[in-house]
mmCIF file with all atom_site columns, C-alpha atoms in Angstrom:
data_model
loop_
_atom_site.group_PDB
_atom_site.id
_atom_site.type_symbol
_atom_site.label_atom_id
_atom_site.label_alt_id
_atom_site.label_comp_id
_atom_site.label_asym_id
_atom_site.label_entity_id
_atom_site.label_seq_id
_atom_site.pdbx_PDB_ins_code
_atom_site.Cartn_x
_atom_site.Cartn_y
_atom_site.Cartn_z
_atom_site.occupancy
_atom_site.B_iso_or_equiv
_atom_site.pdbx_formal_charge
_atom_site.auth_seq_id
_atom_site.auth_comp_id
_atom_site.auth_asym_id
_atom_site.auth_atom_id
_atom_site.pdbx_PDB_model_num
ATOM 1   C CA . SER A 1 1   ? -0.047  -8.440  5.869   1.00 0.00 ? 1   SER A CA 1
ATOM 2   C CA . GLN A 1 2   ? -0.834  -11.555 2.975   1.00 0.00 ? 2   GLN A CA 1
ATOM 3   C CA . GLN A 1 3   ? -0.929  -9.821  -0.681  1.00 0.00 ? 3   GLN A CA 1
ATOM 4   C CA . GLY A 1 4   ? -4.113  -12.330 -1.498  1.00 0.00 ? 4   GLY A CA 1
ATOM 5   C CA . GLU A 1 5   ? -7.384  -13.546 0.184   1.00 0.00 ? 5   GLU A CA 1
ATOM 6   C CA . GLU A 1 6   ? -8.747  -16.703 -0.567  1.00 0.00 ? 6   GLU A CA 1
ATOM 7   C CA . ASP A 1 7   ? -13.252 -16.909 -0.592  1.00 0.00 ? 7   ASP A CA 1
ATOM 8   C CA . PRO A 1 8   ? -14.529 -19.433 1.312   1.00 0.00 ? 8   PRO A CA 1
ATOM 9   C CA . GLN A 1 9   ? -11.082 -20.910 3.681   1.00 0.00 ? 9   GLN A CA 1
ATOM 10  C CA . ALA A 1 10  ? -12.561 -24.149 3.415   1.00 0.00 ? 10  ALA A CA 1
ATOM 11  C CA . LEU A 1 11  ? -14.885 -26.001 0.651   1.00 0.00 ? 11  LEU A CA 1
ATOM 12  C CA . SER A 1 12  ? -16.422 -29.476 0.264   1.00 0.00 ? 12  SER A CA 1
ATOM 13  C CA . ILE A 1 13  ? -18.387 -30.605 -2.078  1.00 0.00 ? 13  ILE A CA 1
ATOM 14  C CA . GLN A 1 14  ? -20.125 -33.834 -4.009  1.00 0.00 ? 14  GLN A CA 1
ATOM 15  C CA . GLU A 1 15  ? -17.961 -36.037 -6.563  1.00 0.00 ? 15  GLU A CA 1
ATOM 16  C CA . GLY A 1 16  ? -19.362 -33.841 -10.227 1.00 0.00 ? 16  GLY A CA 1
ATOM 17  C CA . GLU A 1 17  ? -20.203 -31.062 -8.813  1.00 0.00 ? 17  GLU A CA 1
ATOM 18  C CA . ASN A 1 18  ? -18.123 -26.549 -9.812  1.00 0.00 ? 18  ASN A CA 1
ATOM 19  C CA . ALA A 1 19  ? -16.138 -25.640 -7.080  1.00 0.00 ? 19  ALA A CA 1
ATOM 20  C CA . THR A 1 20  ? -15.559 -21.964 -7.733  1.00 0.00 ? 20  THR A CA 1
ATOM 21  C CA . MET A 1 21  ? -13.173 -20.415 -4.875  1.00 0.00 ? 21  MET A CA 1
ATOM 22  C CA . ASN A 1 22  ? -11.903 -16.678 -5.056  1.00 0.00 ? 22  ASN A CA 1
ATOM 23  C CA . CYS A 1 23  ? -8.692  -14.634 -4.392  1.00 0.00 ? 23  CYS A CA 1
ATOM 24  C CA . SER A 1 24  ? -8.760  -10.630 -3.747  1.00 0.00 ? 24  SER A CA 1
ATOM 25  C CA . TYR A 1 25  ? -5.861  -8.391  -4.185  1.00 0.00 ? 25  TYR A CA 1
ATOM 26  C CA . LYS A 1 26  ? -4.870  -5.181  -2.369  1.00 0.00 ? 26  LYS A CA 1
ATOM 27  C CA . THR A 1 27  ? -1.985  -3.579  -4.559  1.00 0.00 ? 27  THR A CA 1
ATOM 28  C CA . SER A 1 28  ? -2.255  -3.293  -8.149  1.00 0.00 ? 28  SER A CA 1
ATOM 29  C CA . ILE A 1 29  ? -0.476  -6.445  -10.162 1.00 0.00 ? 29  ILE A CA 1
ATOM 30  C CA . ASN A 1 30  ? 1.061   -7.898  -14.019 1.00 0.00 ? 30  ASN A CA 1
ATOM 31  C CA . ASN A 1 31  ? -0.417  -11.008 -12.973 1.00 0.00 ? 31  ASN A CA 1
ATOM 32  C CA . LEU A 1 32  ? -2.474  -13.294 -10.991 1.00 0.00 ? 32  LEU A CA 1
ATOM 33  C CA . GLN A 1 33  ? -0.892  -17.592 -10.072 1.00 0.00 ? 33  GLN A CA 1
ATOM 34  C CA . TRP A 1 34  ? -2.894  -20.382 -9.239  1.00 0.00 ? 34  TRP A CA 1
ATOM 35  C CA . TYR A 1 35  ? -1.370  -23.246 -7.507  1.00 0.00 ? 35  TYR A CA 1
ATOM 36  C CA . ARG A 1 36  ? -2.602  -26.373 -5.976  1.00 0.00 ? 36  ARG A CA 1
ATOM 37  C CA . GLN A 1 37  ? -0.916  -28.134 -3.497  1.00 0.00 ? 37  GLN A CA 1
ATOM 38  C CA . ASN A 1 38  ? -2.072  -32.071 -1.522  1.00 0.00 ? 38  ASN A CA 1
ATOM 39  C CA . SER A 1 39  ? -1.109  -33.110 2.115   1.00 0.00 ? 39  SER A CA 1
ATOM 40  C CA . GLY A 1 40  ? 2.160   -33.132 2.703   1.00 0.00 ? 40  GLY A CA 1
ATOM 41  C CA . ARG A 1 41  ? 3.178   -31.401 -0.943  1.00 0.00 ? 41  ARG A CA 1
ATOM 42  C CA . GLY A 1 42  ? 4.908   -29.470 -2.217  1.00 0.00 ? 42  GLY A CA 1
ATOM 43  C CA . LEU A 1 43  ? 3.100   -25.572 -4.031  1.00 0.00 ? 43  LEU A CA 1
ATOM 44  C CA . VAL A 1 44  ? 2.624   -26.849 -8.391  1.00 0.00 ? 44  VAL A CA 1
ATOM 45  C CA . HIS A 1 45  ? 1.726   -24.530 -10.634 1.00 0.00 ? 45  HIS A CA 1
ATOM 46  C CA . LEU A 1 46  ? -2.009  -24.128 -11.687 1.00 0.00 ? 46  LEU A CA 1
ATOM 47  C CA . ILE A 1 47  ? -2.267  -21.375 -14.582 1.00 0.00 ? 47  ILE A CA 1
ATOM 48  C CA . LEU A 1 48  ? -0.907  -17.614 -14.878 1.00 0.00 ? 48  LEU A CA 1
ATOM 49  C CA . ILE A 1 49  ? -3.338  -14.957 -15.518 1.00 0.00 ? 49  ILE A CA 1
ATOM 50  C CA . ARG A 1 50  ? -1.804  -11.584 -16.681 1.00 0.00 ? 50  ARG A CA 1
ATOM 51  C CA . SER A 1 51  ? -2.931  -8.479  -15.679 1.00 0.00 ? 51  SER A CA 1
ATOM 52  C CA . ASN A 1 52  ? -4.104  -7.536  -19.204 1.00 0.00 ? 52  ASN A CA 1
ATOM 53  C CA . GLU A 1 53  ? -6.444  -10.556 -19.705 1.00 0.00 ? 53  GLU A CA 1
ATOM 54  C CA . ARG A 1 54  ? -9.806  -11.360 -18.104 1.00 0.00 ? 54  ARG A CA 1
ATOM 55  C CA . GLU A 1 55  ? -9.756  -15.374 -18.319 1.00 0.00 ? 55  GLU A CA 1
ATOM 56  C CA . LYS A 1 56  ? -8.163  -18.532 -18.613 1.00 0.00 ? 56  LYS A CA 1
ATOM 57  C CA . HIS A 1 57  ? -8.750  -21.977 -19.548 1.00 0.00 ? 57  HIS A CA 1
ATOM 58  C CA . SER A 1 58  ? -6.315  -25.062 -18.544 1.00 0.00 ? 58  SER A CA 1
ATOM 59  C CA . GLY A 1 59  ? -8.517  -28.014 -19.018 1.00 0.00 ? 59  GLY A CA 1
ATOM 60  C CA . ARG A 1 60  ? -10.768 -28.341 -15.613 1.00 0.00 ? 60  ARG A CA 1
ATOM 61  C CA . LEU A 1 61  ? -9.467  -24.992 -14.908 1.00 0.00 ? 61  LEU A CA 1
ATOM 62  C CA . ARG A 1 62  ? -10.932 -21.867 -15.606 1.00 0.00 ? 62  ARG A CA 1
ATOM 63  C CA . VAL A 1 63  ? -9.153  -18.927 -13.891 1.00 0.00 ? 63  VAL A CA 1
ATOM 64  C CA . THR A 1 64  ? -10.998 -15.289 -14.467 1.00 0.00 ? 64  THR A CA 1
ATOM 65  C CA . LEU A 1 65  ? -9.051  -11.857 -14.045 1.00 0.00 ? 65  LEU A CA 1
ATOM 66  C CA . ASP A 1 66  ? -11.472 -8.828  -12.444 1.00 0.00 ? 66  ASP A CA 1
ATOM 67  C CA . THR A 1 67  ? -8.753  -6.501  -12.121 1.00 0.00 ? 67  THR A CA 1
ATOM 68  C CA . SER A 1 68  ? -11.744 -3.210  -10.753 1.00 0.00 ? 68  SER A CA 1
ATOM 69  C CA . LYS A 1 69  ? -12.252 -5.326  -8.339  1.00 0.00 ? 69  LYS A CA 1
ATOM 70  C CA . LYS A 1 70  ? -8.566  -7.077  -7.543  1.00 0.00 ? 70  LYS A CA 1
ATOM 71  C CA . SER A 1 71  ? -10.750 -10.194 -7.514  1.00 0.00 ? 71  SER A CA 1
ATOM 72  C CA . SER A 1 72  ? -9.697  -13.250 -9.166  1.00 0.00 ? 72  SER A CA 1
ATOM 73  C CA . SER A 1 73  ? -11.632 -17.052 -9.013  1.00 0.00 ? 73  SER A CA 1
ATOM 74  C CA . LEU A 1 74  ? -11.148 -20.515 -9.816  1.00 0.00 ? 74  LEU A CA 1
ATOM 75  C CA . LEU A 1 75  ? -13.597 -22.585 -11.075 1.00 0.00 ? 75  LEU A CA 1
ATOM 76  C CA . ILE A 1 76  ? -12.741 -26.695 -11.317 1.00 0.00 ? 76  ILE A CA 1
ATOM 77  C CA . THR A 1 77  ? -14.784 -27.785 -13.377 1.00 0.00 ? 77  THR A CA 1
ATOM 78  C CA . ALA A 1 78  ? -16.792 -31.855 -12.264 1.00 0.00 ? 78  ALA A CA 1
ATOM 79  C CA . SER A 1 79  ? -15.023 -32.151 -9.205  1.00 0.00 ? 79  SER A CA 1
ATOM 80  C CA . ARG A 1 80  ? -13.002 -35.560 -8.890  1.00 0.00 ? 80  ARG A CA 1
ATOM 81  C CA . ALA A 1 81  ? -11.686 -36.912 -5.124  1.00 0.00 ? 81  ALA A CA 1
ATOM 82  C CA . ALA A 1 82  ? -8.312  -36.566 -6.854  1.00 0.00 ? 82  ALA A CA 1
ATOM 83  C CA . ASP A 1 83  ? -8.681  -32.427 -6.438  1.00 0.00 ? 83  ASP A CA 1
ATOM 84  C CA . THR A 1 84  ? -9.271  -32.739 -2.939  1.00 0.00 ? 84  THR A CA 1
ATOM 85  C CA . ALA A 1 85  ? -6.093  -30.767 -1.859  1.00 0.00 ? 85  ALA A CA 1
ATOM 86  C CA . SER A 1 86  ? -5.586  -26.847 -0.904  1.00 0.00 ? 86  SER A CA 1
ATOM 87  C CA . TYR A 1 87  ? -5.646  -23.793 -3.968  1.00 0.00 ? 87  TYR A CA 1
ATOM 88  C CA . PHE A 1 88  ? -3.145  -20.957 -3.286  1.00 0.00 ? 88  PHE A CA 1
ATOM 89  C CA . CYS A 1 89  ? -3.489  -17.289 -5.047  1.00 0.00 ? 89  CYS A CA 1
ATOM 90  C CA . ALA A 1 90  ? -0.102  -15.390 -5.075  1.00 0.00 ? 90  ALA A CA 1
ATOM 91  C CA . THR A 1 91  ? -0.357  -11.946 -7.347  1.00 0.00 ? 91  THR A CA 1
ATOM 92  C CA . ASP A 1 92  ? 3.781   -10.909 -7.962  1.00 0.00 ? 92  ASP A CA 1
ATOM 93  C CA . ALA A 1 93  ? 3.277   -7.636  -5.000  1.00 0.00 ? 93  ALA A CA 1
ATOM 94  C CA . ASP A 1 94  ? 3.272   -4.876  -8.042  1.00 0.00 ? 94  ASP A CA 1
ATOM 95  C CA . THR A 1 95  ? 6.680   -3.094  -6.206  1.00 0.00 ? 95  THR A CA 1
ATOM 96  C CA . GLY A 1 96  ? 8.844   -2.861  -8.799  1.00 0.00 ? 96  GLY A CA 1
ATOM 97  C CA . GLY A 1 97  ? 10.586  -6.492  -7.571  1.00 0.00 ? 97  GLY A CA 1
ATOM 98  C CA . PHE A 1 98  ? 10.373  -9.302  -7.119  1.00 0.00 ? 98  PHE A CA 1
ATOM 99  C CA . LYS A 1 99  ? 8.104   -10.860 -5.073  1.00 0.00 ? 99  LYS A CA 1
ATOM 100 C CA . THR A 1 100 ? 5.277   -13.897 -5.483  1.00 0.00 ? 100 THR A CA 1
ATOM 101 C CA . ILE A 1 101 ? 3.015   -13.539 -2.436  1.00 0.00 ? 101 ILE A CA 1
ATOM 102 C CA . PHE A 1 102 ? -0.036  -16.219 -1.526  1.00 0.00 ? 102 PHE A CA 1
ATOM 103 C CA . GLY A 1 103 ? -2.775  -16.137 0.927   1.00 0.00 ? 103 GLY A CA 1
ATOM 104 C CA . ALA A 1 104 ? -3.530  -18.340 3.126   1.00 0.00 ? 104 ALA A CA 1
ATOM 105 C CA . GLY A 1 105 ? -5.567  -20.841 0.186   1.00 0.00 ? 105 GLY A CA 1
ATOM 106 C CA . THR A 1 106 ? -8.819  -22.851 0.638   1.00 0.00 ? 106 THR A CA 1
ATOM 107 C CA . ARG A 1 107 ? -9.430  -25.540 1.737   1.00 0.00 ? 107 ARG A CA 1
ATOM 108 C CA . LEU A 1 108 ? -11.150 -27.944 -0.918  1.00 0.00 ? 108 LEU A CA 1
ATOM 109 C CA . PHE A 1 109 ? -12.449 -31.505 0.323   1.00 0.00 ? 109 PHE A CA 1
ATOM 110 C CA . VAL A 1 110 ? -14.544 -33.613 -2.607  1.00 0.00 ? 110 VAL A CA 1
ATOM 111 C CA . LYS A 1 111 ? -16.532 -36.333 -1.258  1.00 0.00 ? 111 LYS A CA 1
ATOM 112 C CA . ALA A 1 112 ? -16.698 -39.499 -3.566  1.00 0.00 ? 112 ALA A CA 1
ATOM 113 C CA . ASN B 2 1   ? 15.105  -33.552 -13.938 1.00 0.00 ? 1   ASN B CA 1
ATOM 114 C CA . ALA B 2 2   ? 15.297  -33.483 -10.267 1.00 0.00 ? 2   ALA B CA 1
ATOM 115 C CA . GLY B 2 3   ? 13.343  -30.045 -10.194 1.00 0.00 ? 3   GLY B CA 1
ATOM 116 C CA . VAL B 2 4   ? 14.273  -28.078 -6.515  1.00 0.00 ? 4   VAL B CA 1
ATOM 117 C CA . THR B 2 5   ? 15.730  -30.628 -3.897  1.00 0.00 ? 5   THR B CA 1
ATOM 118 C CA . GLN B 2 6   ? 14.997  -29.452 -0.461  1.00 0.00 ? 6   GLN B CA 1
ATOM 119 C CA . THR B 2 7   ? 17.374  -31.821 2.763   1.00 0.00 ? 7   THR B CA 1
ATOM 120 C CA . PRO B 2 8   ? 17.032  -32.550 4.887   1.00 0.00 ? 8   PRO B CA 1
ATOM 121 C CA . LYS B 2 9   ? 13.085  -33.198 5.348   1.00 0.00 ? 9   LYS B CA 1
ATOM 122 C CA . PHE B 2 10  ? 12.690  -33.272 8.623   1.00 0.00 ? 10  PHE B CA 1
ATOM 123 C CA . GLN B 2 11  ? 15.130  -31.843 11.010  1.00 0.00 ? 11  GLN B CA 1
ATOM 124 C CA . VAL B 2 12  ? 13.996  -31.094 15.222  1.00 0.00 ? 12  VAL B CA 1
ATOM 125 C CA . LEU B 2 13  ? 16.515  -28.166 16.920  1.00 0.00 ? 13  LEU B CA 1
ATOM 126 C CA . LYS B 2 14  ? 16.963  -27.025 20.250  1.00 0.00 ? 14  LYS B CA 1
ATOM 127 C CA . THR B 2 15  ? 16.066  -23.328 21.642  1.00 0.00 ? 15  THR B CA 1
ATOM 128 C CA . GLY B 2 16  ? 19.446  -21.621 20.268  1.00 0.00 ? 16  GLY B CA 1
ATOM 129 C CA . GLN B 2 17  ? 21.143  -24.568 17.566  1.00 0.00 ? 17  GLN B CA 1
ATOM 130 C CA . SER B 2 18  ? 22.315  -23.242 14.173  1.00 0.00 ? 18  SER B CA 1
ATOM 131 C CA . MET B 2 19  ? 21.539  -24.835 11.354  1.00 0.00 ? 19  MET B CA 1
ATOM 132 C CA . THR B 2 20  ? 20.969  -24.232 7.401   1.00 0.00 ? 20  THR B CA 1
ATOM 133 C CA . LEU B 2 21  ? 18.897  -25.180 5.744   1.00 0.00 ? 21  LEU B CA 1
ATOM 134 C CA . GLN B 2 22  ? 20.306  -26.941 1.739   1.00 0.00 ? 22  GLN B CA 1
ATOM 135 C CA . CYS B 2 23  ? 17.571  -25.854 -1.208  1.00 0.00 ? 23  CYS B CA 1
ATOM 136 C CA . ALA B 2 24  ? 19.249  -26.396 -4.704  1.00 0.00 ? 24  ALA B CA 1
ATOM 137 C CA . GLN B 2 25  ? 17.765  -26.215 -8.197  1.00 0.00 ? 25  GLN B CA 1
ATOM 138 C CA . ASP B 2 26  ? 19.137  -28.594 -12.018 1.00 0.00 ? 26  ASP B CA 1
ATOM 139 C CA . MET B 2 27  ? 16.073  -26.453 -14.393 1.00 0.00 ? 27  MET B CA 1
ATOM 140 C CA . ASN B 2 28  ? 19.015  -23.068 -14.688 1.00 0.00 ? 28  ASN B CA 1
ATOM 141 C CA . HIS B 2 29  ? 17.201  -20.794 -12.950 1.00 0.00 ? 29  HIS B CA 1
ATOM 142 C CA . GLU B 2 30  ? 17.537  -16.913 -12.307 1.00 0.00 ? 30  GLU B CA 1
ATOM 143 C CA . TYR B 2 31  ? 15.256  -16.872 -9.315  1.00 0.00 ? 31  TYR B CA 1
ATOM 144 C CA . MET B 2 32  ? 14.446  -18.605 -5.869  1.00 0.00 ? 32  MET B CA 1
ATOM 145 C CA . SER B 2 33  ? 12.878  -18.075 -2.380  1.00 0.00 ? 33  SER B CA 1
ATOM 146 C CA . TRP B 2 34  ? 11.848  -19.330 0.686   1.00 0.00 ? 34  TRP B CA 1
ATOM 147 C CA . TYR B 2 35  ? 8.846   -19.972 2.103   1.00 0.00 ? 35  TYR B CA 1
ATOM 148 C CA . ARG B 2 36  ? 7.898   -21.262 5.442   1.00 0.00 ? 36  ARG B CA 1
ATOM 149 C CA . GLN B 2 37  ? 4.775   -22.168 5.554   1.00 0.00 ? 37  GLN B CA 1
ATOM 150 C CA . ASP B 2 38  ? 2.356   -22.228 8.831   1.00 0.00 ? 38  ASP B CA 1
ATOM 151 C CA . PRO B 2 39  ? -1.572  -23.329 9.379   1.00 0.00 ? 39  PRO B CA 1
ATOM 152 C CA . GLY B 2 40  ? -3.836  -21.267 8.121   1.00 0.00 ? 40  GLY B CA 1
ATOM 153 C CA . MET B 2 41  ? -1.549  -18.918 7.573   1.00 0.00 ? 41  MET B CA 1
ATOM 154 C CA . GLY B 2 42  ? -0.675  -19.746 4.214   1.00 0.00 ? 42  GLY B CA 1
ATOM 155 C CA . LEU B 2 43  ? 3.036   -19.304 2.559   1.00 0.00 ? 43  LEU B CA 1
ATOM 156 C CA . ARG B 2 44  ? 5.069   -16.057 3.726   1.00 0.00 ? 44  ARG B CA 1
ATOM 157 C CA . LEU B 2 45  ? 8.299   -14.939 1.580   1.00 0.00 ? 45  LEU B CA 1
ATOM 158 C CA . ILE B 2 46  ? 11.185  -15.496 3.932   1.00 0.00 ? 46  ILE B CA 1
ATOM 159 C CA . HIS B 2 47  ? 13.880  -14.192 2.135   1.00 0.00 ? 47  HIS B CA 1
ATOM 160 C CA . TYR B 2 48  ? 14.321  -14.068 -2.187  1.00 0.00 ? 48  TYR B CA 1
ATOM 161 C CA . SER B 2 49  ? 17.461  -14.193 -4.788  1.00 0.00 ? 49  SER B CA 1
ATOM 162 C CA . VAL B 2 50  ? 16.908  -12.647 -8.497  1.00 0.00 ? 50  VAL B CA 1
ATOM 163 C CA . GLY B 2 51  ? 20.771  -14.400 -9.563  1.00 0.00 ? 51  GLY B CA 1
ATOM 164 C CA . ALA B 2 52  ? 23.820  -15.094 -8.469  1.00 0.00 ? 52  ALA B CA 1
ATOM 165 C CA . GLY B 2 53  ? 25.391  -12.548 -5.674  1.00 0.00 ? 53  GLY B CA 1
ATOM 166 C CA . ILE B 2 54  ? 21.890  -10.659 -5.372  1.00 0.00 ? 54  ILE B CA 1
ATOM 167 C CA . THR B 2 55  ? 19.684  -11.374 -2.323  1.00 0.00 ? 55  THR B CA 1
ATOM 168 C CA . ASP B 2 56  ? 16.508  -10.159 -0.865  1.00 0.00 ? 56  ASP B CA 1
ATOM 169 C CA . GLN B 2 57  ? 14.500  -9.703  2.020   1.00 0.00 ? 57  GLN B CA 1
ATOM 170 C CA . GLY B 2 58  ? 11.211  -11.239 1.731   1.00 0.00 ? 58  GLY B CA 1
ATOM 171 C CA . GLU B 2 59  ? 8.102   -10.100 4.137   1.00 0.00 ? 59  GLU B CA 1
ATOM 172 C CA . VAL B 2 60  ? 9.327   -12.121 7.381   1.00 0.00 ? 60  VAL B CA 1
ATOM 173 C CA . PRO B 2 61  ? 13.355  -12.361 7.367   1.00 0.00 ? 61  PRO B CA 1
ATOM 174 C CA . ASN B 2 62  ? 14.231  -11.666 10.300  1.00 0.00 ? 62  ASN B CA 1
ATOM 175 C CA . GLY B 2 63  ? 16.325  -14.801 12.769  1.00 0.00 ? 63  GLY B CA 1
ATOM 176 C CA . TYR B 2 64  ? 17.485  -16.420 9.161   1.00 0.00 ? 64  TYR B CA 1
ATOM 177 C CA . ASN B 2 65  ? 20.195  -15.621 6.245   1.00 0.00 ? 65  ASN B CA 1
ATOM 178 C CA . VAL B 2 66  ? 21.399  -16.605 3.017   1.00 0.00 ? 66  VAL B CA 1
ATOM 179 C CA . SER B 2 67  ? 23.130  -16.160 0.839   1.00 0.00 ? 67  SER B CA 1
ATOM 180 C CA . ARG B 2 68  ? 23.392  -17.457 -3.255  1.00 0.00 ? 68  ARG B CA 1
ATOM 181 C CA . SER B 2 69  ? 27.096  -18.311 -4.237  1.00 0.00 ? 69  SER B CA 1
ATOM 182 C CA . THR B 2 70  ? 25.993  -20.265 -8.164  1.00 0.00 ? 70  THR B CA 1
ATOM 183 C CA . THR B 2 71  ? 22.945  -20.554 -10.027 1.00 0.00 ? 71  THR B CA 1
ATOM 184 C CA . GLU B 2 72  ? 22.140  -23.831 -8.415  1.00 0.00 ? 72  GLU B CA 1
ATOM 185 C CA . ASP B 2 73  ? 21.984  -23.684 -4.718  1.00 0.00 ? 73  ASP B CA 1
ATOM 186 C CA . PHE B 2 74  ? 20.412  -20.991 -2.084  1.00 0.00 ? 74  PHE B CA 1
ATOM 187 C CA . PRO B 2 75  ? 20.912  -22.164 1.492   1.00 0.00 ? 75  PRO B CA 1
ATOM 188 C CA . LEU B 2 76  ? 18.908  -20.746 4.195   1.00 0.00 ? 76  LEU B CA 1
ATOM 189 C CA . ARG B 2 77  ? 20.429  -20.640 7.206   1.00 0.00 ? 77  ARG B CA 1
ATOM 190 C CA . LEU B 2 78  ? 19.111  -20.047 11.058  1.00 0.00 ? 78  LEU B CA 1
ATOM 191 C CA . LEU B 2 79  ? 21.702  -18.933 12.718  1.00 0.00 ? 79  LEU B CA 1
ATOM 192 C CA . SER B 2 80  ? 19.656  -19.614 16.623  1.00 0.00 ? 80  SER B CA 1
ATOM 193 C CA . ALA B 2 81  ? 16.930  -21.118 16.339  1.00 0.00 ? 81  ALA B CA 1
ATOM 194 C CA . ALA B 2 82  ? 13.216  -20.010 18.000  1.00 0.00 ? 82  ALA B CA 1
ATOM 195 C CA . PRO B 2 83  ? 10.286  -21.799 18.474  1.00 0.00 ? 83  PRO B CA 1
ATOM 196 C CA . SER B 2 84  ? 8.309   -19.234 16.683  1.00 0.00 ? 84  SER B CA 1
ATOM 197 C CA . GLN B 2 85  ? 10.763  -21.041 13.954  1.00 0.00 ? 85  GLN B CA 1
ATOM 198 C CA . THR B 2 86  ? 8.758   -24.218 14.064  1.00 0.00 ? 86  THR B CA 1
ATOM 199 C CA . SER B 2 87  ? 7.299   -24.291 10.977  1.00 0.00 ? 87  SER B CA 1
ATOM 200 C CA . VAL B 2 88  ? 7.573   -25.831 7.157   1.00 0.00 ? 88  VAL B CA 1
ATOM 201 C CA . TYR B 2 89  ? 9.910   -23.974 4.205   1.00 0.00 ? 89  TYR B CA 1
ATOM 202 C CA . PHE B 2 90  ? 9.683   -24.485 0.802   1.00 0.00 ? 90  PHE B CA 1
ATOM 203 C CA . CYS B 2 91  ? 12.333  -23.571 -1.895  1.00 0.00 ? 91  CYS B CA 1
ATOM 204 C CA . ALA B 2 92  ? 11.265  -22.828 -4.711  1.00 0.00 ? 92  ALA B CA 1
ATOM 205 C CA . SER B 2 93  ? 12.825  -21.745 -8.099  1.00 0.00 ? 93  SER B CA 1
ATOM 206 C CA . ASN B 2 94  ? 11.955  -19.423 -11.744 1.00 0.00 ? 94  ASN B CA 1
ATOM 207 C CA . LYS B 2 95  ? 12.779  -19.117 -14.707 1.00 0.00 ? 95  LYS B CA 1
ATOM 208 C CA . HIS B 2 96  ? 12.337  -15.031 -14.585 1.00 0.00 ? 96  HIS B CA 1
ATOM 209 C CA . TYR B 2 97  ? 10.411  -12.467 -13.172 1.00 0.00 ? 97  TYR B CA 1
ATOM 210 C CA . ASN B 2 98  ? 6.429   -13.693 -13.601 1.00 0.00 ? 98  ASN B CA 1
ATOM 211 C CA . SER B 2 99  ? 6.617   -16.744 -14.322 1.00 0.00 ? 99  SER B CA 1
ATOM 212 C CA . PRO B 2 100 ? 5.635   -19.661 -12.542 1.00 0.00 ? 100 PRO B CA 1
ATOM 213 C CA . LEU B 2 101 ? 7.652   -20.928 -8.960  1.00 0.00 ? 101 LEU B CA 1
ATOM 214 C CA . HIS B 2 102 ? 8.366   -24.414 -8.622  1.00 0.00 ? 102 HIS B CA 1
ATOM 215 C CA . PHE B 2 103 ? 8.537   -25.910 -5.354  1.00 0.00 ? 103 PHE B CA 1
ATOM 216 C CA . GLY B 2 104 ? 10.573  -27.896 -3.306  1.00 0.00 ? 104 GLY B CA 1
ATOM 217 C CA . ASN B 2 105 ? 8.958   -31.043 -1.240  1.00 0.00 ? 105 ASN B CA 1
ATOM 218 C CA . GLY B 2 106 ? 9.623   -28.639 1.838   1.00 0.00 ? 106 GLY B CA 1
ATOM 219 C CA . THR B 2 107 ? 11.730  -29.497 5.637   1.00 0.00 ? 107 THR B CA 1
ATOM 220 C CA . ARG B 2 108 ? 10.088  -29.816 8.191   1.00 0.00 ? 108 ARG B CA 1
ATOM 221 C CA . LEU B 2 109 ? 11.490  -27.844 11.057  1.00 0.00 ? 109 LEU B CA 1
ATOM 222 C CA . THR B 2 110 ? 10.637  -28.203 14.869  1.00 0.00 ? 110 THR B CA 1
ATOM 223 C CA . VAL B 2 111 ? 11.817  -26.321 17.251  1.00 0.00 ? 111 VAL B CA 1
ATOM 224 C CA . THR B 2 112 ? 11.823  -27.566 21.237  1.00 0.00 ? 112 THR B CA 1
#
């Protein structure tokens, strides 16, 4: 079973609006990562947040982590058409081994 | 700097045929992984390696073999292809545990 579950599965917004995607996970983690995938391409790392951090920013991206609720959110502010992509959360599934487990992703469509 | 290179980009196999998907990285990363991506399923971890000579199973290892004789290369072998292995395969590497993954552009495999 997958460690991370994104919500919503798909999101359609107008350019300039904010986009919020959520991720829930099942077991304790050391870190949580967000990745972006353009159609037909490999994934690109966006941001990593450690379990002792609550919020992290990178440009127009803001990630929050709530370990008590086992959830994270990715906010993209002032969306652009070029932000159209699939976004995935991934966790290290703290089992003592090296495994990075991905959720099913959120497909974001930003209309120009 | 090429990053993570996967070959081939596309492959069609008949049921029962064998093949090897190649993956090479030039970043001197210790950790390498193989994922498969199916529609609506996100990425699922097949096998991973924490260094030359060390490999372990991921979420969906059945039907696949790996070996890691050098730091740079991590080939994925399908011994007897099945239609259920039709998927897009991604190789990834990262410097160490808890660091971001760098992905190749994928191999699209069809088994008929």
